């Protein structure tokens, strides 16, 4: 029996500041050190949606992408600036990626409204749910099936005061995907993992837990902020036990404020010139 590892990364927000870049570099080094079989990144690769920020992502993760070990979907922040949704996802809203022992269904949950900072919520129509369901059906027997998307499919606490205020005013900006429950029902018995980000605090949930094949839903949180990522071991199309956390750096809540204004040399980053 071949046991493989799948690592869930999300919400890197490259371009936010130099500390974030340093944390992403350290993370990639940790992923290489554990020889991860595959890494998924569920959106908000960039902070301002700039092409230069996406180029930085590809540069940092080049040792893994060169070996075909990274799969990405876009997040709302990637739709800002240069509108990178197509550059990240390509090929439409639902794309299947098949790898040894793994069937990944990539869903682009962003929409044109994400061009505005405040309107960060996702969109998933009935047609999207049907397309995701059809893509899941293409899985080979014995493959682990994971749906990858950026936005949360079930209600989660807001990350900050502006989102709480938006919700209080009745605006949809912090809401979960409208048909998230429908998607969960459509995936029952046919999908092992739903992996997403968007909310920067990690969450986990098990659905249809008495089924032979429950659906496990994980929010990675912001991997660069947390300094840790989940590692799933899987074999024969099943997740082997609960995921383990791989520490890739300090938790940002413990980081001294002075590093936020530090220069490239002080943070050990290469010069950009
Ligand atoms: Fe984010
Ligand atoms: Fe997001």
PDB file of C-alpha atoms and ligand atoms in Angstrom:
ATOM      1  CA  UNK A   1       0.000   0.000   0.000  1.00  0.00           C
ATOM      2  CA  UNK A   2       1.423   3.388  -1.045  1.00  0.00           C
ATOM      3  CA  UNK A   3       0.866   6.164   1.493  1.00  0.00           C
ATOM      4  CA  UNK A   4       0.999   9.699   0.085  1.00  0.00           C
ATOM      5  CA  UNK A   5       0.877  13.156   1.631  1.00  0.00           C
ATOM      6  CA  UNK A   6      -1.286  16.097   0.620  1.00  0.00           C
ATOM      7  CA  UNK A   7      -0.572  19.506   2.158  1.00  0.00           C
ATOM      8  CA  UNK A   8      -3.135  22.305   2.327  1.00  0.00           C
ATOM      9  CA  UNK A   9      -1.862  25.876   2.025  1.00  0.00           C
ATOM     10  CA  UNK A  10      -4.015  28.992   1.690  1.00  0.00           C
ATOM     11  CA  UNK A  11      -4.145  32.762   1.865  1.00  0.00           C
ATOM     12  CA  UNK A  12      -0.480  33.545   1.444  1.00  0.00           C
ATOM     13  CA  UNK A  13      -1.217  37.186   0.550  1.00  0.00           C
ATOM     14  CA  UNK A  14       2.146  37.662  -1.140  1.00  0.00           C
ATOM     15  CA  UNK A  15       2.923  41.318  -1.632  1.00  0.00           C
ATOM     16  CA  UNK A  16       1.358  42.359   1.662  1.00  0.00           C
ATOM     17  CA  UNK A  17       4.779  43.004   3.199  1.00  0.00           C
ATOM     18  CA  UNK A  18       8.297  41.584   3.273  1.00  0.00           C
ATOM     19  CA  UNK A  19       7.607  39.492   6.372  1.00  0.00           C
ATOM     20  CA  UNK A  20       4.898  37.639   4.441  1.00  0.00           C
ATOM     21  CA  UNK A  21       7.382  36.939   1.632  1.00  0.00           C
ATOM     22  CA  UNK A  22       9.934  35.642   4.131  1.00  0.00           C
ATOM     23  CA  UNK A  23       7.323  33.373   5.710  1.00  0.00           C
ATOM     24  CA  UNK A  24       6.304  31.973   2.309  1.00  0.00           C
ATOM     25  CA  UNK A  25       9.937  31.184   1.482  1.00  0.00           C
ATOM     26  CA  UNK A  26      10.396  29.395   4.816  1.00  0.00           C
ATOM     27  CA  UNK A  27       7.153  27.509   4.210  1.00  0.00           C
ATOM     28  CA  UNK A  28       8.241  26.280   0.794  1.00  0.00           C
ATOM     29  CA  UNK A  29      11.547  25.117   2.276  1.00  0.00           C
ATOM     30  CA  UNK A  30       9.636  23.157   4.933  1.00  0.00           C
ATOM     31  CA  UNK A  31       7.387  21.569   2.281  1.00  0.00           C
ATOM     32  CA  UNK A  32      10.442  20.479   0.329  1.00  0.00           C
ATOM     33  CA  UNK A  33      12.098  19.141   3.498  1.00  0.00           C
ATOM     34  CA  UNK A  34       9.162  16.807   4.227  1.00  0.00           C
ATOM     35  CA  UNK A  35       9.046  15.762   0.561  1.00  0.00           C
ATOM     36  CA  UNK A  36       5.333  16.483   0.211  1.00  0.00           C
ATOM     37  CA  UNK A  37       3.738  14.458  -2.564  1.00  0.00           C
ATOM     38  CA  UNK A  38       1.401  17.287  -3.428  1.00  0.00           C
ATOM     39  CA  UNK A  39       0.521  20.790  -2.229  1.00  0.00           C
ATOM     40  CA  UNK A  40      -2.743  22.629  -2.849  1.00  0.00           C
ATOM     41  CA  UNK A  41      -3.076  26.388  -2.432  1.00  0.00           C
ATOM     42  CA  UNK A  42      -6.691  27.521  -2.049  1.00  0.00           C
ATOM     43  CA  UNK A  43      -6.581  31.142  -3.121  1.00  0.00           C
ATOM     44  CA  UNK A  44      -5.440  34.601  -2.082  1.00  0.00           C
ATOM     45  CA  UNK A  45      -1.986  33.730  -3.372  1.00  0.00           C
ATOM     46  CA  UNK A  46      -1.528  37.481  -3.774  1.00  0.00           C
ATOM     47  CA  UNK A  47      -2.588  40.440  -1.655  1.00  0.00           C
ATOM     48  CA  UNK A  48      -3.376  43.055  -4.286  1.00  0.00           C
ATOM     49  CA  UNK A  49      -3.890  40.835  -7.318  1.00  0.00           C
ATOM     50  CA  UNK A  50      -0.788  42.149  -9.037  1.00  0.00           C
ATOM     51  CA  UNK A  51       1.002  40.167 -11.732  1.00  0.00           C
ATOM     52  CA  UNK A  52       4.287  40.871  -9.936  1.00  0.00           C
ATOM     53  CA  UNK A  53       2.900  39.228  -6.768  1.00  0.00           C
ATOM     54  CA  UNK A  54       1.853  36.132  -8.726  1.00  0.00           C
ATOM     55  CA  UNK A  55       5.292  36.023 -10.351  1.00  0.00           C
ATOM     56  CA  UNK A  56       6.744  36.062  -6.826  1.00  0.00           C
ATOM     57  CA  UNK A  57       4.546  33.081  -5.908  1.00  0.00           C
ATOM     58  CA  UNK A  58       5.762  31.075  -8.913  1.00  0.00           C
ATOM     59  CA  UNK A  59       9.347  32.046  -8.106  1.00  0.00           C
ATOM     60  CA  UNK A  60       9.137  30.968  -4.462  1.00  0.00           C
ATOM     61  CA  UNK A  61       7.334  27.701  -5.216  1.00  0.00           C
ATOM     62  CA  UNK A  62       9.377  26.878  -8.350  1.00  0.00           C
ATOM     63  CA  UNK A  63      11.166  23.894  -6.732  1.00  0.00           C
ATOM     64  CA  UNK A  64       7.727  22.270  -6.213  1.00  0.00           C
ATOM     65  CA  UNK A  65       5.956  23.432  -9.387  1.00  0.00           C
ATOM     66  CA  UNK A  66       8.866  22.189 -11.495  1.00  0.00           C
ATOM     67  CA  UNK A  67       7.973  18.695 -10.281  1.00  0.00           C
ATOM     68  CA  UNK A  68       4.224  19.171 -10.807  1.00  0.00           C
ATOM     69  CA  UNK A  69       3.542  19.144  -7.092  1.00  0.00           C
ATOM     70  CA  UNK A  70       1.396  22.256  -6.725  1.00  0.00           C
ATOM     71  CA  UNK A  71      -2.273  22.860  -7.614  1.00  0.00           C
ATOM     72  CA  UNK A  72      -3.841  26.301  -7.160  1.00  0.00           C
ATOM     73  CA  UNK A  73      -7.216  28.046  -7.281  1.00  0.00           C
ATOM     74  CA  UNK A  74      -7.793  31.821  -7.150  1.00  0.00           C
ATOM     75  CA  UNK A  75      -9.205  33.834  -4.250  1.00  0.00           C
ATOM     76  CA  UNK A  76     -10.928  37.185  -4.081  1.00  0.00           C
ATOM     77  CA  UNK A  77      -7.679  39.088  -3.482  1.00  0.00           C
ATOM     78  CA  UNK A  78      -6.305  37.608  -6.709  1.00  0.00           C
ATOM     79  CA  UNK A  79      -9.107  39.364  -8.629  1.00  0.00           C
ATOM     80  CA  UNK A  80      -7.922  42.825  -7.526  1.00  0.00           C
ATOM     81  CA  UNK A  81      -5.312  44.829  -9.433  1.00  0.00           C
ATOM     82  CA  UNK A  82      -4.431  42.867 -12.565  1.00  0.00           C
ATOM     83  CA  UNK A  83      -7.369  40.408 -12.186  1.00  0.00           C
ATOM     84  CA  UNK A  84      -5.388  37.147 -11.971  1.00  0.00           C
ATOM     85  CA  UNK A  85      -8.285  34.689 -11.798  1.00  0.00           C
ATOM     86  CA  UNK A  86      -7.782  33.387 -15.310  1.00  0.00           C
ATOM     87  CA  UNK A  87      -3.987  33.325 -14.915  1.00  0.00           C
ATOM     88  CA  UNK A  88      -4.318  31.132 -11.806  1.00  0.00           C
ATOM     89  CA  UNK A  89      -7.213  28.846 -12.733  1.00  0.00           C
ATOM     90  CA  UNK A  90      -7.326  28.850 -16.529  1.00  0.00           C
ATOM     91  CA  UNK A  91      -9.801  26.607 -18.335  1.00  0.00           C
ATOM     92  CA  UNK A  92     -13.052  27.721 -16.665  1.00  0.00           C
ATOM     93  CA  UNK A  93     -14.722  27.630 -13.271  1.00  0.00           C
ATOM     94  CA  UNK A  94     -14.367  23.857 -12.729  1.00  0.00           C
ATOM     95  CA  UNK A  95     -11.157  22.074 -13.694  1.00  0.00           C
ATOM     96  CA  UNK A  96     -10.124  18.485 -12.910  1.00  0.00           C
ATOM     97  CA  UNK A  97      -6.530  17.640 -12.062  1.00  0.00           C
ATOM     98  CA  UNK A  98      -5.714  13.940 -11.781  1.00  0.00           C
ATOM     99  CA  UNK A  99      -2.555  12.738 -10.087  1.00  0.00           C
ATOM    100  CA  UNK A 100      -1.444   9.346  -8.752  1.00  0.00           C
ATOM    101  CA  UNK A 101      -3.950   8.448  -6.022  1.00  0.00           C
ATOM    102  CA  UNK A 102      -5.582  11.868  -6.186  1.00  0.00           C
ATOM    103  CA  UNK A 103      -8.563  13.404  -7.987  1.00  0.00           C
ATOM    104  CA  UNK A 104      -8.634  17.180  -7.508  1.00  0.00           C
ATOM    105  CA  UNK A 105     -11.635  19.273  -8.523  1.00  0.00           C
ATOM    106  CA  UNK A 106     -10.644  22.931  -8.711  1.00  0.00           C
ATOM    107  CA  UNK A 107     -13.539  25.361  -8.389  1.00  0.00           C
ATOM    108  CA  UNK A 108     -13.060  29.086  -8.982  1.00  0.00           C
ATOM    109  CA  UNK A 109     -15.463  30.556  -6.409  1.00  0.00           C
ATOM    110  CA  UNK A 110     -14.553  34.170  -7.217  1.00  0.00           C
ATOM    111  CA  UNK A 111     -16.677  36.578  -9.236  1.00  0.00           C
ATOM    112  CA  UNK A 112     -16.354  39.913 -11.045  1.00  0.00           C
ATOM    113  CA  UNK A 113     -17.558  41.738  -7.909  1.00  0.00           C
ATOM    114  CA  UNK A 114     -14.266  40.690  -6.254  1.00  0.00           C
ATOM    115  CA  UNK A 115     -12.584  43.446  -8.276  1.00  0.00           C
ATOM    116  CA  UNK A 116     -13.602  45.659  -5.324  1.00  0.00           C
ATOM    117  CA  UNK A 117     -11.797  45.248  -1.976  1.00  0.00           C
ATOM    118  CA  UNK A 118     -14.842  45.193   0.262  1.00  0.00           C
ATOM    119  CA  UNK A 119     -16.901  42.771  -1.866  1.00  0.00           C
ATOM    120  CA  UNK A 120     -14.836  39.704  -0.960  1.00  0.00           C
ATOM    121  CA  UNK A 121     -17.618  37.114  -0.928  1.00  0.00           C
ATOM    122  CA  UNK A 122     -17.709  34.239  -3.372  1.00  0.00           C
ATOM    123  CA  UNK A 123     -20.281  33.001  -5.843  1.00  0.00           C
ATOM    124  CA  UNK A 124     -21.491  29.477  -6.578  1.00  0.00           C
ATOM    125  CA  UNK A 125     -24.529  28.896  -8.780  1.00  0.00           C
ATOM    126  CA  UNK A 126     -26.650  25.765  -9.225  1.00  0.00           C
ATOM    127  CA  UNK A 127     -24.797  25.210 -12.502  1.00  0.00           C
ATOM    128  CA  UNK A 128     -21.495  25.365 -10.596  1.00  0.00           C
ATOM    129  CA  UNK A 129     -22.724  22.739  -8.101  1.00  0.00           C
ATOM    130  CA  UNK A 130     -23.780  20.508 -10.995  1.00  0.00           C
ATOM    131  CA  UNK A 131     -20.410  20.997 -12.723  1.00  0.00           C
ATOM    132  CA  UNK A 132     -18.479  20.190  -9.528  1.00  0.00           C
ATOM    133  CA  UNK A 133     -20.648  17.107  -9.001  1.00  0.00           C
ATOM    134  CA  UNK A 134     -20.004  15.947 -12.585  1.00  0.00           C
ATOM    135  CA  UNK A 135     -16.263  16.526 -12.133  1.00  0.00           C
ATOM    136  CA  UNK A 136     -16.284  14.414  -8.956  1.00  0.00           C
ATOM    137  CA  UNK A 137     -17.939  11.611 -10.938  1.00  0.00           C
ATOM    138  CA  UNK A 138     -14.846  11.384 -13.152  1.00  0.00           C
ATOM    139  CA  UNK A 139     -12.702  10.094 -10.275  1.00  0.00           C
ATOM    140  CA  UNK A 140     -11.018   6.749 -10.798  1.00  0.00           C
ATOM    141  CA  UNK A 141     -11.752   4.028  -8.224  1.00  0.00           C
ATOM    142  CA  UNK A 142      -9.248   4.189  -5.394  1.00  0.00           C
ATOM    143  CA  UNK A 143      -8.446   7.888  -5.825  1.00  0.00           C
ATOM    144  CA  UNK A 144      -8.821  10.364  -2.977  1.00  0.00           C
ATOM    145  CA  UNK A 145     -11.341  12.993  -4.097  1.00  0.00           C
ATOM    146  CA  UNK A 146     -10.782  16.583  -2.957  1.00  0.00           C
ATOM    147  CA  UNK A 147     -12.714  19.693  -3.974  1.00  0.00           C
ATOM    148  CA  UNK A 148     -10.574  22.838  -3.811  1.00  0.00           C
ATOM    149  CA  UNK A 149     -12.077  26.306  -3.604  1.00  0.00           C
ATOM    150  CA  UNK A 150     -11.345  29.593  -1.887  1.00  0.00           C
ATOM    151  CA  UNK A 151     -14.573  30.575  -0.150  1.00  0.00           C
ATOM    152  CA  UNK A 152     -16.221  28.873   2.807  1.00  0.00           C
ATOM    153  CA  UNK A 153     -19.273  26.741   2.118  1.00  0.00           C
ATOM    154  CA  UNK A 154     -20.725  27.009   5.606  1.00  0.00           C
ATOM    155  CA  UNK A 155     -21.069  29.964   8.012  1.00  0.00           C
ATOM    156  CA  UNK A 156     -17.838  30.888   9.811  1.00  0.00           C
ATOM    157  CA  UNK A 157     -17.043  33.759  12.171  1.00  0.00           C
ATOM    158  CA  UNK A 158     -15.947  36.993  10.474  1.00  0.00           C
ATOM    159  CA  UNK A 159     -12.227  37.762  10.564  1.00  0.00           C
ATOM    160  CA  UNK A 160     -12.348  41.446  11.449  1.00  0.00           C
ATOM    161  CA  UNK A 161     -14.549  44.343  12.484  1.00  0.00           C
ATOM    162  CA  UNK A 162     -15.262  45.576   8.942  1.00  0.00           C
ATOM    163  CA  UNK A 163     -16.751  42.185   8.037  1.00  0.00           C
ATOM    164  CA  UNK A 164     -18.804  42.098  11.228  1.00  0.00           C
ATOM    165  CA  UNK A 165     -20.107  45.577  10.440  1.00  0.00           C
ATOM    166  CA  UNK A 166     -20.942  44.534   6.856  1.00  0.00           C
ATOM    167  CA  UNK A 167     -22.918  41.563   8.151  1.00  0.00           C
ATOM    168  CA  UNK A 168     -24.710  43.756  10.703  1.00  0.00           C
ATOM    169  CA  UNK A 169     -25.725  46.073   7.874  1.00  0.00           C
ATOM    170  CA  UNK A 170     -27.068  43.078   5.938  1.00  0.00           C
ATOM    171  CA  UNK A 171     -24.390  43.191   3.248  1.00  0.00           C
ATOM    172  CA  UNK A 172     -23.226  39.818   1.860  1.00  0.00           C
ATOM    173  CA  UNK A 173     -19.470  40.477   1.939  1.00  0.00           C
ATOM    174  CA  UNK A 174     -18.678  38.084   4.829  1.00  0.00           C
ATOM    175  CA  UNK A 175     -21.257  35.436   3.936  1.00  0.00           C
ATOM    176  CA  UNK A 176     -20.585  31.819   3.047  1.00  0.00           C
ATOM    177  CA  UNK A 177     -21.313  30.557  -0.473  1.00  0.00           C
ATOM    178  CA  UNK A 178     -25.060  30.635  -0.935  1.00  0.00           C
ATOM    179  CA  UNK A 179     -25.405  27.017  -2.119  1.00  0.00           C
ATOM    180  CA  UNK A 180     -22.744  25.605   0.193  1.00  0.00           C
ATOM    181  CA  UNK A 181     -25.206  23.224   1.845  1.00  0.00           C
ATOM    182  CA  UNK A 182     -26.365  21.995  -1.557  1.00  0.00           C
ATOM    183  CA  UNK A 183     -22.775  21.312  -2.546  1.00  0.00           C
ATOM    184  CA  UNK A 184     -22.175  19.338   0.632  1.00  0.00           C
ATOM    185  CA  UNK A 185     -25.249  17.226  -0.105  1.00  0.00           C
ATOM    186  CA  UNK A 186     -24.131  16.658  -3.699  1.00  0.00           C
ATOM    187  CA  UNK A 187     -20.721  15.478  -2.510  1.00  0.00           C
ATOM    188  CA  UNK A 188     -22.056  13.010   0.037  1.00  0.00           C
ATOM    189  CA  UNK A 189     -20.562   9.554  -0.388  1.00  0.00           C
ATOM    190  CA  UNK A 190     -18.424  10.616  -3.358  1.00  0.00           C
ATOM    191  CA  UNK A 191     -15.908  13.103  -1.984  1.00  0.00           C
ATOM    192  CA  UNK A 192     -13.390  12.857   0.848  1.00  0.00           C
ATOM    193  CA  UNK A 193     -12.122  16.403   1.336  1.00  0.00           C
ATOM    194  CA  UNK A 194     -13.348  19.952   0.782  1.00  0.00           C
ATOM    195  CA  UNK A 195     -10.391  22.293   1.209  1.00  0.00           C
ATOM    196  CA  UNK A 196     -10.806  26.051   1.314  1.00  0.00           C
ATOM    197  CA  UNK A 197      -9.441  29.246   2.779  1.00  0.00           C
ATOM    198  CA  UNK A 198     -10.680  32.862   2.837  1.00  0.00           C
ATOM    199  CA  UNK A 199     -11.268  32.921   6.582  1.00  0.00           C
ATOM    200  CA  UNK A 200      -7.838  33.417   8.144  1.00  0.00           C
ATOM    201  CA  UNK A 201      -8.526  31.355  11.272  1.00  0.00           C
ATOM    202  CA  UNK A 202      -8.407  27.578  10.656  1.00  0.00           C
ATOM    203  CA  UNK A 203     -11.516  25.421  11.033  1.00  0.00           C
ATOM    204  CA  UNK A 204     -12.425  21.775  10.539  1.00  0.00           C
ATOM    205  CA  UNK A 205     -15.660  19.834  10.311  1.00  0.00           C
ATOM    206  CA  UNK A 206     -16.843  16.287   9.611  1.00  0.00           C
ATOM    207  CA  UNK A 207     -20.121  15.773   7.782  1.00  0.00           C
ATOM    208  CA  UNK A 208     -22.103  12.537   7.359  1.00  0.00           C
ATOM    209  CA  UNK A 209     -19.790  11.084   9.982  1.00  0.00           C
ATOM    210  CA  UNK A 210     -21.679   7.797  10.193  1.00  0.00           C
ATOM    211  CA  UNK A 211     -21.293   7.188   6.455  1.00  0.00           C
ATOM    212  CA  UNK A 212     -18.626   4.817   5.187  1.00  0.00           C
ATOM    213  CA  UNK A 213     -17.176   7.835   3.380  1.00  0.00           C
ATOM    214  CA  UNK A 214     -17.731  11.049   5.372  1.00  0.00           C
ATOM    215  CA  UNK A 215     -16.987  14.464   3.865  1.00  0.00           C
ATOM    216  CA  UNK A 216     -14.251  16.337   5.747  1.00  0.00           C
ATOM    217  CA  UNK A 217     -14.233  20.126   5.359  1.00  0.00           C
ATOM    218  CA  UNK A 218     -11.107  22.098   6.253  1.00  0.00           C
ATOM    219  CA  UNK A 219     -10.351  25.789   6.235  1.00  0.00           C
ATOM    220  CA  UNK A 220      -6.558  26.178   6.161  1.00  0.00           C
ATOM    221  CA  UNK A 221      -6.603  29.723   7.499  1.00  0.00           C
ATOM    222  CA  UNK A 222      -3.829  32.043   6.353  1.00  0.00           C
ATOM    223  CA  UNK A 223      -0.784  29.781   6.180  1.00  0.00           C
ATOM    224  CA  UNK A 224       1.675  32.690   6.205  1.00  0.00           C
ATOM    225  CA  UNK A 225       0.014  34.258   9.250  1.00  0.00           C
ATOM    226  CA  UNK A 226      -0.261  30.959  11.126  1.00  0.00           C
ATOM    227  CA  UNK A 227       3.158  29.564  10.247  1.00  0.00           C
ATOM    228  CA  UNK A 228       1.699  26.070   9.939  1.00  0.00           C
ATOM    229  CA  UNK A 229      -0.086  23.904   7.381  1.00  0.00           C
ATOM    230  CA  UNK A 230      -2.114  20.702   7.563  1.00  0.00           C
ATOM    231  CA  UNK A 231      -0.622  17.468   6.238  1.00  0.00           C
ATOM    232  CA  UNK A 232      -3.029  14.735   5.152  1.00  0.00           C
ATOM    233  CA  UNK A 233      -1.779  11.182   4.761  1.00  0.00           C
ATOM    234  CA  UNK A 234      -3.850   9.102   2.345  1.00  0.00           C
ATOM    235  CA  UNK A 235      -3.848   5.711   0.717  1.00  0.00           C
ATOM    236  CA  UNK A 236      -6.261   3.721  -1.436  1.00  0.00           C
ATOM    237  CA  UNK A 237      -8.549   6.733  -1.753  1.00  0.00           C
ATOM    238  CA  UNK A 238      -8.996   7.313   1.965  1.00  0.00           C
ATOM    239  CA  UNK A 239      -7.594   9.831   4.450  1.00  0.00           C
ATOM    240  CA  UNK A 240      -5.545   8.070   7.114  1.00  0.00           C
ATOM    241  CA  UNK A 241      -6.567   9.599  10.415  1.00  0.00           C
ATOM    242  CA  UNK A 242      -6.712  13.281  11.314  1.00  0.00           C
ATOM    243  CA  UNK A 243      -4.237  15.625   9.589  1.00  0.00           C
ATOM    244  CA  UNK A 244      -1.047  16.693  11.334  1.00  0.00           C
ATOM    245  CA  UNK A 245       0.123  20.292  11.574  1.00  0.00           C
ATOM    246  CA  UNK A 246       3.504  21.044   9.996  1.00  0.00           C
ATOM    247  CA  UNK A 247       5.099  24.120  11.551  1.00  0.00           C
ATOM    248  CA  UNK A 248       6.720  26.331   8.930  1.00  0.00           C
ATOM    249  CA  UNK A 249       7.478  29.399  11.031  1.00  0.00           C
ATOM    250  CA  UNK A 250       6.351  31.366  14.047  1.00  0.00           C
ATOM    251  CA  UNK A 251       2.717  32.331  14.498  1.00  0.00           C
ATOM    252  CA  UNK A 252       2.416  35.967  13.381  1.00  0.00           C
ATOM    253  CA  UNK A 253       0.611  36.796  16.598  1.00  0.00           C
ATOM    254  CA  UNK A 254       3.916  36.122  18.363  1.00  0.00           C
ATOM    255  CA  UNK A 255       5.999  38.163  15.871  1.00  0.00           C
ATOM    256  CA  UNK A 256       7.508  41.391  17.230  1.00  0.00           C
ATOM    257  CA  UNK A 257       5.918  44.415  15.565  1.00  0.00           C
ATOM    258  CA  UNK A 258       9.335  45.779  14.526  1.00  0.00           C
ATOM    259  CA  UNK A 259       9.771  43.081  11.850  1.00  0.00           C
ATOM    260  CA  UNK A 260       6.790  44.421   9.944  1.00  0.00           C
ATOM    261  CA  UNK A 261       8.843  47.456   8.929  1.00  0.00           C
ATOM    262  CA  UNK A 262      12.112  45.584   8.437  1.00  0.00           C
ATOM    263  CA  UNK A 263      14.049  45.778   5.166  1.00  0.00           C
ATOM    264  CA  UNK A 264      14.848  42.913   2.776  1.00  0.00           C
ATOM    265  CA  UNK A 265      18.399  42.387   4.079  1.00  0.00           C
ATOM    266  CA  UNK A 266      17.257  42.355   7.706  1.00  0.00           C
ATOM    267  CA  UNK A 267      14.698  39.667   6.881  1.00  0.00           C
ATOM    268  CA  UNK A 268      17.236  37.607   4.938  1.00  0.00           C
ATOM    269  CA  UNK A 269      15.489  38.172   1.586  1.00  0.00           C
ATOM    270  CA  UNK A 270      17.411  38.444  -1.700  1.00  0.00           C
ATOM    271  CA  UNK A 271      17.633  41.836  -3.337  1.00  0.00           C
ATOM    272  CA  UNK A 272      15.049  42.509  -6.062  1.00  0.00           C
ATOM    273  CA  UNK A 273      17.541  44.475  -8.193  1.00  0.00           C
TER     274      UNK A 273
HETATM  275 FE1  LIG B   1      -7.291  35.842   2.518  1.00  0.00          FE
HETATM  276 FE1  LIG B   2     -10.164  35.657   0.576  1.00  0.00          FE
END
